[in-house]
Amino acid sequence: MNFPLKKYKGRIDINKALEIGNSSVHYSPDYAYETPFEILDRIKDSTLLWIDNQNSLLGLSDHKKTLLVPLNKINGIEIQNILKGKGPGESDLFLYLHNNPFVMLSISPDTYYFDQYADEISKTTGFTVTFSPEYYNA
């Protein structure tokens, strides 16, 4: 699907970054932007989770789009694993915000996919990564 992507007007200055494989960047109407050229230069074939301290942003980028969320809105990061039932299993990566419930960052079709990155995500972003209880996709 094609959703409208805003252009980010500022200059991105990445302080810390973590490649999290080739997972897709989820669309969020409030936070979706065209991937800025400063990021495109750093992305190879993977998705990049990054922090820009100068502009106080957390970003998740692939070649097509970037989610940009102000650091002061973020309460924490959560991984949700959905076990294969009648439907497929998956692994979801969320940002929990102070005012809104959450922003979905990414979905992987592989259950437990983001678990391998939990410690590095916490070190890179400075936010605690929690795991919500697993459930079956019934």
mmCIF file of N, CA and C in Angstrom:
data_model
loop_
_atom_site.group_PDB
_atom_site.id
_atom_site.type_symbol
_atom_site.label_atom_id
_atom_site.label_comp_id
_atom_site.label_asym_id
_atom_site.label_seq_id
_atom_site.Cartn_x
_atom_site.Cartn_y
_atom_site.Cartn_z
ATOM 1 N N MET A 1 0.828 -1.186 0.000
ATOM 2 C CA MET A 1 0.000 0.000 0.000
ATOM 3 C C MET A 1 0.872 1.250 0.000
ATOM 4 N N ASN A 2 0.398 2.263 -0.659
ATOM 5 C CA ASN A 2 1.109 3.536 -0.659
ATOM 6 C C ASN A 2 0.423 4.512 0.271
ATOM 7 N N PHE A 3 1.128 4.920 1.283
ATOM 8 C CA PHE A 3 0.614 5.912 2.201
ATOM 9 C C PHE A 3 1.414 7.180 2.002
ATOM 10 N N PRO A 4 0.816 8.330 2.303
ATOM 11 C CA PRO A 4 1.582 9.573 2.153
ATOM 12 C C PRO A 4 2.705 9.650 3.182
ATOM 13 N N LEU A 5 3.890 9.968 2.728
ATOM 14 C CA LEU A 5 5.037 10.118 3.617
ATOM 15 C C LEU A 5 5.449 11.576 3.638
ATOM 16 N N LYS A 6 5.660 12.096 4.836
ATOM 17 C CA LYS A 6 6.114 13.481 4.961
ATOM 18 C C LYS A 6 7.614 13.530 4.701
ATOM 19 N N LYS A 7 8.103 14.710 4.375
ATOM 20 C CA LYS A 7 9.544 14.922 4.254
ATOM 21 C C LYS A 7 10.028 15.538 5.550
ATOM 22 N N TYR A 8 11.107 14.991 6.127
ATOM 23 C CA TYR A 8 11.669 15.568 7.343
ATOM 24 C C TYR A 8 12.501 16.781 6.950
ATOM 25 N N LYS A 9 12.238 17.911 7.604
ATOM 26 C CA LYS A 9 12.864 19.175 7.205
ATOM 27 C C LYS A 9 14.252 19.392 7.803
ATOM 28 N N GLY A 10 14.519 18.787 8.943
ATOM 29 C CA GLY A 10 15.801 19.021 9.602
ATOM 30 C C GLY A 10 16.915 18.155 9.055
ATOM 31 N N ARG A 11 18.065 18.262 9.678
ATOM 32 C CA ARG A 11 19.193 17.418 9.321
ATOM 33 C C ARG A 11 19.325 16.338 10.384
ATOM 34 N N ILE A 12 19.465 15.106 9.963
ATOM 35 C CA ILE A 12 19.596 13.985 10.887
ATOM 36 C C ILE A 12 21.061 13.815 11.257
ATOM 37 N N ASP A 13 21.321 13.608 12.534
ATOM 38 C CA ASP A 13 22.681 13.383 13.022
ATOM 39 C C ASP A 13 22.650 12.143 13.925
ATOM 40 N N ILE A 14 23.029 11.008 13.377
ATOM 41 C CA ILE A 14 22.922 9.743 14.105
ATOM 42 C C ILE A 14 24.059 9.616 15.119
ATOM 43 N N ASN A 15 23.681 9.373 16.377
ATOM 44 C CA ASN A 15 24.671 9.151 17.433
ATOM 45 C C ASN A 15 24.907 7.667 17.666
ATOM 46 N N LYS A 16 23.838 6.891 17.666
ATOM 47 C CA LYS A 16 23.937 5.448 17.862
ATOM 48 C C LYS A 16 22.995 4.782 16.895
ATOM 49 N N ALA A 17 23.400 3.621 16.381
ATOM 50 C CA ALA A 17 22.548 2.903 15.436
ATOM 51 C C ALA A 17 22.729 1.409 15.610
ATOM 52 N N LEU A 18 21.679 0.669 15.286
ATOM 53 C CA LEU A 18 21.678 -0.782 15.388
ATOM 54 C C LEU A 18 20.945 -1.351 14.181
ATOM 55 N N GLU A 19 21.604 -2.260 13.467
ATOM 56 C CA GLU A 19 20.932 -2.950 12.364
ATOM 57 C C GLU A 19 20.092 -4.072 12.953
ATOM 58 N N ILE A 20 18.818 -4.107 12.589
ATOM 59 C CA ILE A 20 17.952 -5.180 13.094
ATOM 60 C C ILE A 20 17.424 -6.012 11.929
ATOM 61 N N GLY A 21 18.350 -6.548 11.177
ATOM 62 C CA GLY A 21 18.006 -7.457 10.096
ATOM 63 C C GLY A 21 17.197 -6.774 9.014
ATOM 64 N N ASN A 22 16.411 -7.547 8.327
ATOM 65 C CA ASN A 22 15.644 -7.018 7.210
ATOM 66 C C ASN A 22 14.162 -7.025 7.551
ATOM 67 N N SER A 23 13.806 -6.434 8.693
ATOM 68 C CA SER A 23 12.401 -6.382 9.082
ATOM 69 C C SER A 23 11.773 -5.129 8.481
ATOM 70 N N SER A 24 10.479 -5.163 8.292
ATOM 71 C CA SER A 24 9.813 -4.034 7.649
ATOM 72 C C SER A 24 9.549 -2.921 8.653
ATOM 73 N N VAL A 25 9.504 -1.699 8.162
ATOM 74 C CA VAL A 25 9.134 -0.556 8.987
ATOM 75 C C VAL A 25 7.625 -0.381 8.843
ATOM 76 N N HIS A 26 6.916 -0.440 9.955
ATOM 77 C CA HIS A 26 5.458 -0.329 9.950
ATOM 78 C C HIS A 26 5.045 1.115 9.656
ATOM 79 N N TYR A 27 3.876 1.304 9.072
ATOM 80 C CA TYR A 27 3.402 2.655 8.787
ATOM 81 C C TYR A 27 2.654 3.227 9.991
ATOM 82 N N SER A 28 2.943 4.451 10.344
ATOM 83 C CA SER A 28 2.202 5.169 11.373
ATOM 84 C C SER A 28 1.933 6.574 10.844
ATOM 85 N N PRO A 29 0.658 6.989 10.750
ATOM 86 C CA PRO A 29 0.357 8.279 10.127
ATOM 87 C C PRO A 29 1.043 9.468 10.821
ATOM 88 N N ASP A 30 1.250 9.376 12.122
ATOM 89 C CA ASP A 30 1.849 10.500 12.855
ATOM 90 C C ASP A 30 3.363 10.570 12.725
ATOM 91 N N TYR A 31 4.011 9.447 12.430
ATOM 92 C CA TYR A 31 5.469 9.405 12.535
ATOM 93 C C TYR A 31 6.189 8.944 11.264
ATOM 94 N N ALA A 32 5.455 8.697 10.179
ATOM 95 C CA ALA A 32 6.077 8.156 8.958
ATOM 96 C C ALA A 32 6.617 9.265 8.057
ATOM 97 N N TYR A 33 7.864 9.089 7.639
ATOM 98 C CA TYR A 33 8.542 10.046 6.767
ATOM 99 C C TYR A 33 9.255 9.294 5.648
ATOM 100 N N GLU A 34 9.570 10.039 4.583
ATOM 101 C CA GLU A 34 10.484 9.502 3.583
ATOM 102 C C GLU A 34 11.826 9.327 4.294
ATOM 103 N N THR A 35 12.545 8.292 3.946
ATOM 104 C CA THR A 35 13.842 8.080 4.584
ATOM 105 C C THR A 35 14.810 9.172 4.150
ATOM 106 N N PRO A 36 15.325 9.956 5.119
ATOM 107 C CA PRO A 36 16.259 11.036 4.768
ATOM 108 C C PRO A 36 17.553 10.493 4.159
ATOM 109 N N PHE A 37 18.155 11.298 3.281
ATOM 110 C CA PHE A 37 19.346 10.824 2.564
ATOM 111 C C PHE A 37 20.489 10.465 3.508
ATOM 112 N N GLU A 38 20.578 11.140 4.668
ATOM 113 C CA GLU A 38 21.647 10.809 5.627
ATOM 114 C C GLU A 38 21.532 9.357 6.105
ATOM 115 N N ILE A 39 20.299 8.860 6.150
ATOM 116 C CA ILE A 39 20.055 7.487 6.591
ATOM 117 C C ILE A 39 20.286 6.522 5.431
ATOM 118 N N LEU A 40 19.807 6.894 4.247
ATOM 119 C CA LEU A 40 19.969 6.012 3.085
ATOM 120 C C LEU A 40 21.430 5.646 2.870
ATOM 121 N N ASP A 41 22.321 6.592 3.158
ATOM 122 C CA ASP A 41 23.754 6.324 3.013
ATOM 123 C C ASP A 41 24.240 5.231 3.954
ATOM 124 N N ARG A 42 23.557 5.054 5.095
ATOM 125 C CA ARG A 42 24.014 4.100 6.104
ATOM 126 C C ARG A 42 23.323 2.745 6.021
ATOM 127 N N ILE A 43 22.170 2.710 5.356
ATOM 128 C CA ILE A 43 21.419 1.450 5.274
ATOM 129 C C ILE A 43 22.006 0.600 4.158
ATOM 130 N N LYS A 44 22.300 -0.628 4.473
ATOM 131 C CA LYS A 44 22.729 -1.551 3.426
ATOM 132 C C LYS A 44 21.495 -2.355 3.029
ATOM 133 N N ASP A 45 21.389 -3.585 3.495
ATOM 134 C CA ASP A 45 20.191 -4.363 3.190
ATOM 135 C C ASP A 45 19.341 -4.576 4.427
ATOM 136 N N SER A 46 19.613 -3.813 5.483
ATOM 137 C CA SER A 46 18.885 -4.086 6.703
ATOM 138 C C SER A 46 18.116 -2.867 7.183
ATOM 139 N N THR A 47 17.353 -3.071 8.216
ATOM 140 C CA THR A 47 16.583 -2.021 8.857
ATOM 141 C C THR A 47 17.457 -1.418 9.946
ATOM 142 N N LEU A 48 17.412 -0.105 10.087
ATOM 143 C CA LEU A 48 18.283 0.584 11.027
ATOM 144 C C LEU A 48 17.448 1.268 12.110
ATOM 145 N N LEU A 49 17.747 0.935 13.366
ATOM 146 C CA LEU A 49 17.165 1.618 14.522
ATOM 147 C C LEU A 49 18.227 2.580 15.015
ATOM 148 N N TRP A 50 17.874 3.855 15.211
ATOM 149 C CA TRP A 50 18.905 4.828 15.527
ATOM 150 C C TRP A 50 18.401 5.928 16.451
ATOM 151 N N ILE A 51 19.359 6.609 17.053
ATOM 152 C CA ILE A 51 19.090 7.723 17.961
ATOM 153 C C ILE A 51 19.824 8.954 17.443
ATOM 154 N N ASP A 52 19.116 10.076 17.436
ATOM 155 C CA ASP A 52 19.691 11.378 17.098
ATOM 156 C C ASP A 52 19.516 12.245 18.343
ATOM 157 N N ASN A 53 20.593 12.397 19.126
ATOM 158 C CA ASN A 53 20.503 13.170 20.371
ATOM 159 C C ASN A 53 20.335 14.668 20.121
ATOM 160 N N GLN A 54 20.929 15.195 19.049
ATOM 161 C CA GLN A 54 20.835 16.627 18.759
ATOM 162 C C GLN A 54 19.383 17.047 18.528
ATOM 163 N N ASN A 55 18.646 16.225 17.788
ATOM 164 C CA ASN A 55 17.247 16.526 17.487
ATOM 165 C C ASN A 55 16.282 15.760 18.390
ATOM 166 N N SER A 56 16.832 14.994 19.325
ATOM 167 C CA SER A 56 16.039 14.234 20.291
ATOM 168 C C SER A 56 15.012 13.330 19.602
ATOM 169 N N LEU A 57 15.519 12.467 18.691
ATOM 170 C CA LEU A 57 14.654 11.573 17.918
ATOM 171 C C LEU A 57 15.111 10.124 18.013
ATOM 172 N N LEU A 58 14.137 9.232 17.987
ATOM 173 C CA LEU A 58 14.403 7.817 17.745
ATOM 174 C C LEU A 58 13.880 7.551 16.344
ATOM 175 N N GLY A 59 14.665 6.854 15.527
ATOM 176 C CA GLY A 59 14.226 6.542 14.172
ATOM 177 C C GLY A 59 14.349 5.058 13.883
ATOM 178 N N LEU A 60 13.467 4.580 13.033
ATOM 179 C CA LEU A 60 13.571 3.233 12.486
ATOM 180 C C LEU A 60 13.412 3.396 10.990
ATOM 181 N N SER A 61 14.405 2.940 10.239
ATOM 182 C CA SER A 61 14.434 3.228 8.804
ATOM 183 C C SER A 61 14.720 1.999 7.963
ATOM 184 N N ASP A 62 14.073 1.964 6.802
ATOM 185 C CA ASP A 62 14.494 1.074 5.729
ATOM 186 C C ASP A 62 14.586 1.951 4.478
ATOM 187 N N HIS A 63 14.745 1.353 3.315
ATOM 188 C CA HIS A 63 14.924 2.155 2.096
ATOM 189 C C HIS A 63 13.675 2.955 1.738
ATOM 190 N N LYS A 64 12.505 2.475 2.149
ATOM 191 C CA LYS A 64 11.257 3.104 1.724
ATOM 192 C C LYS A 64 10.761 4.172 2.688
ATOM 193 N N LYS A 65 10.810 3.878 4.000
ATOM 194 C CA LYS A 65 10.254 4.848 4.938
ATOM 195 C C LYS A 65 10.986 4.822 6.269
ATOM 196 N N THR A 66 10.747 5.885 7.038
ATOM 197 C CA THR A 66 11.352 6.056 8.348
ATOM 198 C C THR A 66 10.275 6.475 9.331
ATOM 199 N N LEU A 67 10.308 5.886 10.514
ATOM 200 C CA LEU A 67 9.480 6.376 11.607
ATOM 201 C C LEU A 67 10.359 7.254 12.473
ATOM 202 N N LEU A 68 9.918 8.470 12.751
ATOM 203 C CA LEU A 68 10.651 9.405 13.596
ATOM 204 C C LEU A 68 9.774 9.740 14.801
ATOM 205 N N VAL A 69 10.272 9.427 15.999
ATOM 206 C CA VAL A 69 9.498 9.664 17.210
ATOM 207 C C VAL A 69 10.358 10.475 18.180
ATOM 208 N N PRO A 70 9.838 11.604 18.684
ATOM 209 C CA PRO A 70 10.589 12.394 19.664
ATOM 210 C C PRO A 70 10.882 11.577 20.924
ATOM 211 N N LEU A 71 12.127 11.631 21.377
ATOM 212 C CA LEU A 71 12.533 10.846 22.547
ATOM 213 C C LEU A 71 11.688 11.166 23.778
ATOM 214 N N ASN A 72 11.270 12.427 23.919
ATOM 215 C CA ASN A 72 10.523 12.792 25.125
ATOM 216 C C ASN A 72 9.096 12.242 25.154
ATOM 217 N N LYS A 73 8.640 11.640 24.058
ATOM 218 C CA LYS A 73 7.308 11.020 24.027
ATOM 219 C C LYS A 73 7.365 9.537 24.393
ATOM 220 N N ILE A 74 8.576 8.959 24.408
ATOM 221 C CA ILE A 74 8.725 7.505 24.548
ATOM 222 C C ILE A 74 8.824 7.109 26.015
ATOM 223 N N ASN A 75 8.036 6.107 26.352
ATOM 224 C CA ASN A 75 8.030 5.571 27.705
ATOM 225 C C ASN A 75 8.830 4.278 27.795
ATOM 226 N N GLY A 76 8.890 3.516 26.719
ATOM 227 C CA GLY A 76 9.611 2.246 26.715
ATOM 228 C C GLY A 76 9.421 1.511 25.411
ATOM 229 N N ILE A 77 10.094 0.375 25.297
ATOM 230 C CA ILE A 77 10.046 -0.438 24.084
ATOM 231 C C ILE A 77 9.592 -1.835 24.483
ATOM 232 N N GLU A 78 8.731 -2.425 23.672
ATOM 233 C CA GLU A 78 8.212 -3.748 24.014
ATOM 234 C C GLU A 78 8.272 -4.677 22.814
ATOM 235 N N ILE A 79 8.564 -5.932 23.120
ATOM 236 C CA ILE A 79 8.544 -7.000 22.116
ATOM 237 C C ILE A 79 7.364 -7.909 22.443
ATOM 238 N N GLN A 80 6.568 -8.205 21.435
ATOM 239 C CA GLN A 80 5.411 -9.102 21.590
ATOM 240 C C GLN A 80 5.601 -10.272 20.633
ATOM 241 N N ASN A 81 5.633 -11.486 21.174
ATOM 242 C CA ASN A 81 5.728 -12.673 20.333
ATOM 243 C C ASN A 81 4.369 -13.351 20.259
ATOM 244 N N ILE A 82 3.932 -13.610 19.033
ATOM 245 C CA ILE A 82 2.662 -14.279 18.806
ATOM 246 C C ILE A 82 2.979 -15.663 18.253
ATOM 247 N N LEU A 83 2.509 -16.668 18.966
ATOM 248 C CA LEU A 83 2.818 -18.051 18.602
ATOM 249 C C LEU A 83 1.896 -18.534 17.492
ATOM 250 N N LYS A 84 2.429 -19.417 16.669
ATOM 251 C CA LYS A 84 1.658 -19.964 15.554
ATOM 252 C C LYS A 84 0.487 -20.781 16.096
ATOM 253 N N GLY A 85 -0.706 -20.421 15.638
ATOM 254 C CA GLY A 85 -1.915 -21.180 15.983
ATOM 255 C C GLY A 85 -2.623 -21.449 14.672
ATOM 256 N N LYS A 86 -3.881 -21.052 14.583
ATOM 257 C CA LYS A 86 -4.574 -21.135 13.293
ATOM 258 C C LYS A 86 -3.952 -20.137 12.326
ATOM 259 N N GLY A 87 -3.505 -19.014 12.868
ATOM 260 C CA GLY A 87 -2.821 -18.010 12.056
ATOM 261 C C GLY A 87 -1.321 -18.157 12.239
ATOM 262 N N PRO A 88 -0.544 -17.409 11.455
ATOM 263 C CA PRO A 88 0.914 -17.509 11.533
ATOM 264 C C PRO A 88 1.476 -16.866 12.806
ATOM 265 N N GLY A 89 2.670 -17.271 13.154
ATOM 266 C CA GLY A 89 3.359 -16.633 14.263
ATOM 267 C C GLY A 89 4.051 -15.370 13.772
ATOM 268 N N GLU A 90 4.387 -14.482 14.713
ATOM 269 C CA GLU A 90 5.120 -13.279 14.346
ATOM 270 C C GLU A 90 5.768 -12.694 15.577
ATOM 271 N N SER A 91 6.634 -11.733 15.343
ATOM 272 C CA SER A 91 7.271 -10.992 16.420
ATOM 273 C C SER A 91 7.054 -9.513 16.116
ATOM 274 N N ASP A 92 6.573 -8.759 17.112
ATOM 275 C CA ASP A 92 6.256 -7.350 16.922
ATOM 276 C C ASP A 92 7.128 -6.482 17.823
ATOM 277 N N LEU A 93 7.523 -5.339 17.312
ATOM 278 C CA LEU A 93 8.333 -4.383 18.063
ATOM 279 C C LEU A 93 7.526 -3.093 18.202
ATOM 280 N N PHE A 94 7.295 -2.660 19.459
ATOM 281 C CA PHE A 94 6.468 -1.496 19.752
ATOM 282 C C PHE A 94 7.246 -0.445 20.530
ATOM 283 N N LEU A 95 6.845 0.812 20.359
ATOM 284 C CA LEU A 95 7.249 1.886 21.256
ATOM 285 C C LEU A 95 6.030 2.221 22.094
ATOM 286 N N TYR A 96 6.200 2.305 23.399
ATOM 287 C CA TYR A 96 5.116 2.782 24.246
ATOM 288 C C TYR A 96 5.357 4.244 24.534
ATOM 289 N N LEU A 97 4.303 5.061 24.337
ATOM 290 C CA LEU A 97 4.417 6.498 24.480
ATOM 291 C C LEU A 97 3.723 6.960 25.758
ATOM 292 N N HIS A 98 4.070 8.166 26.204
ATOM 293 C CA HIS A 98 3.455 8.712 27.406
ATOM 294 C C HIS A 98 1.971 9.013 27.186
ATOM 295 N N ASN A 99 1.606 9.558 26.034
ATOM 296 C CA ASN A 99 0.230 9.991 25.796
ATOM 297 C C ASN A 99 -0.597 8.987 25.001
ATOM 298 N N ASN A 100 -0.019 8.419 23.964
ATOM 299 C CA ASN A 100 -0.718 7.419 23.159
ATOM 300 C C ASN A 100 -0.333 6.059 23.698
ATOM 301 N N PRO A 101 -1.146 5.063 23.424
ATOM 302 C CA PRO A 101 -0.749 3.747 23.941
ATOM 303 C C PRO A 101 0.552 3.222 23.334
ATOM 304 N N PHE A 102 0.658 3.192 22.007
ATOM 305 C CA PHE A 102 1.876 2.645 21.402
ATOM 306 C C PHE A 102 1.978 3.009 19.930
ATOM 307 N N VAL A 103 3.183 2.820 19.410
ATOM 308 C CA VAL A 103 3.441 2.913 17.971
ATOM 309 C C VAL A 103 4.112 1.605 17.581
ATOM 310 N N MET A 104 3.538 0.900 16.614
ATOM 311 C CA MET A 104 4.186 -0.312 16.139
ATOM 312 C C MET A 104 5.350 0.093 15.250
ATOM 313 N N LEU A 105 6.542 -0.405 15.568
ATOM 314 C CA LEU A 105 7.718 -0.101 14.757
ATOM 315 C C LEU A 105 7.876 -1.093 13.625
ATOM 316 N N SER A 106 7.776 -2.384 13.968
ATOM 317 C CA SER A 106 8.093 -3.389 12.969
ATOM 318 C C SER A 106 7.425 -4.710 13.302
ATOM 319 N N ILE A 107 7.217 -5.516 12.271
ATOM 320 C CA ILE A 107 6.673 -6.867 12.424
ATOM 321 C C ILE A 107 7.591 -7.813 11.666
ATOM 322 N N SER A 108 7.922 -8.931 12.298
ATOM 323 C CA SER A 108 8.674 -9.971 11.606
ATOM 324 C C SER A 108 7.814 -11.228 11.552
ATOM 325 N N PRO A 109 7.829 -11.953 10.435
ATOM 326 C CA PRO A 109 7.055 -13.194 10.359
ATOM 327 C C PRO A 109 7.664 -14.323 11.200
ATOM 328 N N ASP A 110 8.835 -14.090 11.782
ATOM 329 C CA ASP A 110 9.490 -15.125 12.588
ATOM 330 C C ASP A 110 9.241 -14.861 14.076
ATOM 331 N N THR A 111 8.555 -15.794 14.726
ATOM 332 C CA THR A 111 8.331 -15.669 16.166
ATOM 333 C C THR A 111 9.691 -15.577 16.867
ATOM 334 N N TYR A 112 9.790 -14.745 17.870
ATOM 335 C CA TYR A 112 11.014 -14.506 18.668
ATOM 336 C C TYR A 112 12.102 -13.758 17.907
ATOM 337 N N TYR A 113 11.790 -13.222 16.723
ATOM 338 C CA TYR A 113 12.815 -12.564 15.910
ATOM 339 C C TYR A 113 13.509 -11.424 16.656
ATOM 340 N N PHE A 114 12.755 -10.555 17.301
ATOM 341 C CA PHE A 114 13.354 -9.381 17.928
ATOM 342 C C PHE A 114 14.025 -9.690 19.264
ATOM 343 N N ASP A 115 13.764 -10.883 19.820
ATOM 344 C CA ASP A 115 14.384 -11.255 21.102
ATOM 345 C C ASP A 115 15.910 -11.136 21.039
ATOM 346 N N GLN A 116 16.489 -11.530 19.928
ATOM 347 C CA GLN A 116 17.956 -11.523 19.782
ATOM 348 C C GLN A 116 18.528 -10.113 19.857
ATOM 349 N N TYR A 117 17.701 -9.105 19.623
ATOM 350 C CA TYR A 117 18.167 -7.714 19.613
ATOM 351 C C TYR A 117 17.817 -6.952 20.890
ATOM 352 N N ALA A 118 17.103 -7.584 21.811
ATOM 353 C CA ALA A 118 16.562 -6.868 22.973
ATOM 354 C C ALA A 118 17.634 -6.102 23.749
ATOM 355 N N ASP A 119 18.747 -6.747 24.086
ATOM 356 C CA ASP A 119 19.800 -6.069 24.859
ATOM 357 C C ASP A 119 20.417 -4.926 24.076
ATOM 358 N N GLU A 120 20.684 -5.152 22.799
ATOM 359 C CA GLU A 120 21.292 -4.115 21.966
ATOM 360 C C GLU A 120 20.328 -2.941 21.742
ATOM 361 N N ILE A 121 19.036 -3.239 21.604
ATOM 362 C CA ILE A 121 18.045 -2.165 21.458
ATOM 363 C C ILE A 121 18.063 -1.289 22.711
ATOM 364 N N SER A 122 18.119 -1.928 23.863
ATOM 365 C CA SER A 122 18.152 -1.183 25.125
ATOM 366 C C SER A 122 19.423 -0.335 25.231
ATOM 367 N N LYS A 123 20.568 -0.920 24.874
ATOM 368 C CA LYS A 123 21.835 -0.181 24.927
ATOM 369 C C LYS A 123 21.852 0.974 23.933
ATOM 370 N N THR A 124 21.328 0.759 22.745
ATOM 371 C CA THR A 124 21.338 1.778 21.700
ATOM 372 C C THR A 124 20.395 2.932 22.029
ATOM 373 N N THR A 125 19.197 2.606 22.524
ATOM 374 C CA THR A 125 18.180 3.643 22.723
ATOM 375 C C THR A 125 18.184 4.225 24.128
ATOM 376 N N GLY A 126 18.689 3.471 25.099
ATOM 377 C CA GLY A 126 18.618 3.924 26.488
ATOM 378 C C GLY A 126 17.280 3.614 27.140
ATOM 379 N N PHE A 127 16.370 2.975 26.415
ATOM 380 C CA PHE A 127 15.066 2.602 26.969
ATOM 381 C C PHE A 127 15.053 1.129 27.348
ATOM 382 N N THR A 128 14.335 0.811 28.415
ATOM 383 C CA THR A 128 14.174 -0.573 28.816
ATOM 384 C C THR A 128 13.319 -1.302 27.782
ATOM 385 N N VAL A 129 13.715 -2.526 27.457
ATOM 386 C CA VAL A 129 12.923 -3.353 26.553
ATOM 387 C C VAL A 129 12.203 -4.394 27.401
ATOM 388 N N THR A 130 10.879 -4.426 27.290
ATOM 389 C CA THR A 130 10.090 -5.403 28.034
ATOM 390 C C THR A 130 9.447 -6.377 27.048
ATOM 391 N N PHE A 131 8.999 -7.502 27.573
ATOM 392 C CA PHE A 131 8.337 -8.521 26.759
ATOM 393 C C PHE A 131 6.908 -8.670 27.253
ATOM 394 N N SER A 132 5.946 -8.505 26.363
ATOM 395 C CA SER A 132 4.574 -8.757 26.787
ATOM 396 C C SER A 132 4.316 -10.254 26.645
ATOM 397 N N PRO A 133 3.317 -10.774 27.388
ATOM 398 C CA PRO A 133 3.068 -12.220 27.360
ATOM 399 C C PRO A 133 2.752 -12.722 25.951
ATOM 400 N N GLU A 134 3.267 -13.906 25.662
ATOM 401 C CA GLU A 134 3.006 -14.516 24.361
ATOM 402 C C GLU A 134 1.577 -15.037 24.322
ATOM 403 N N TYR A 135 1.048 -15.139 23.125
ATOM 404 C CA TYR A 135 -0.258 -15.780 22.970
ATOM 405 C C TYR A 135 -0.310 -16.439 21.589
ATOM 406 N N TYR A 136 -1.262 -17.357 21.445
ATOM 407 C CA TYR A 136 -1.418 -18.066 20.181
ATOM 408 C C TYR A 136 -2.308 -17.281 19.232
ATOM 409 N N ASN A 137 -1.940 -17.263 17.964
ATOM 410 C CA ASN A 137 -2.723 -16.620 16.925
ATOM 411 C C ASN A 137 -3.849 -17.573 16.548
ATOM 412 N N ALA A 138 -4.972 -17.458 17.255
ATOM 413 C CA ALA A 138 -6.053 -18.443 17.104
ATOM 414 C C ALA A 138 -6.969 -18.122 15.942
#
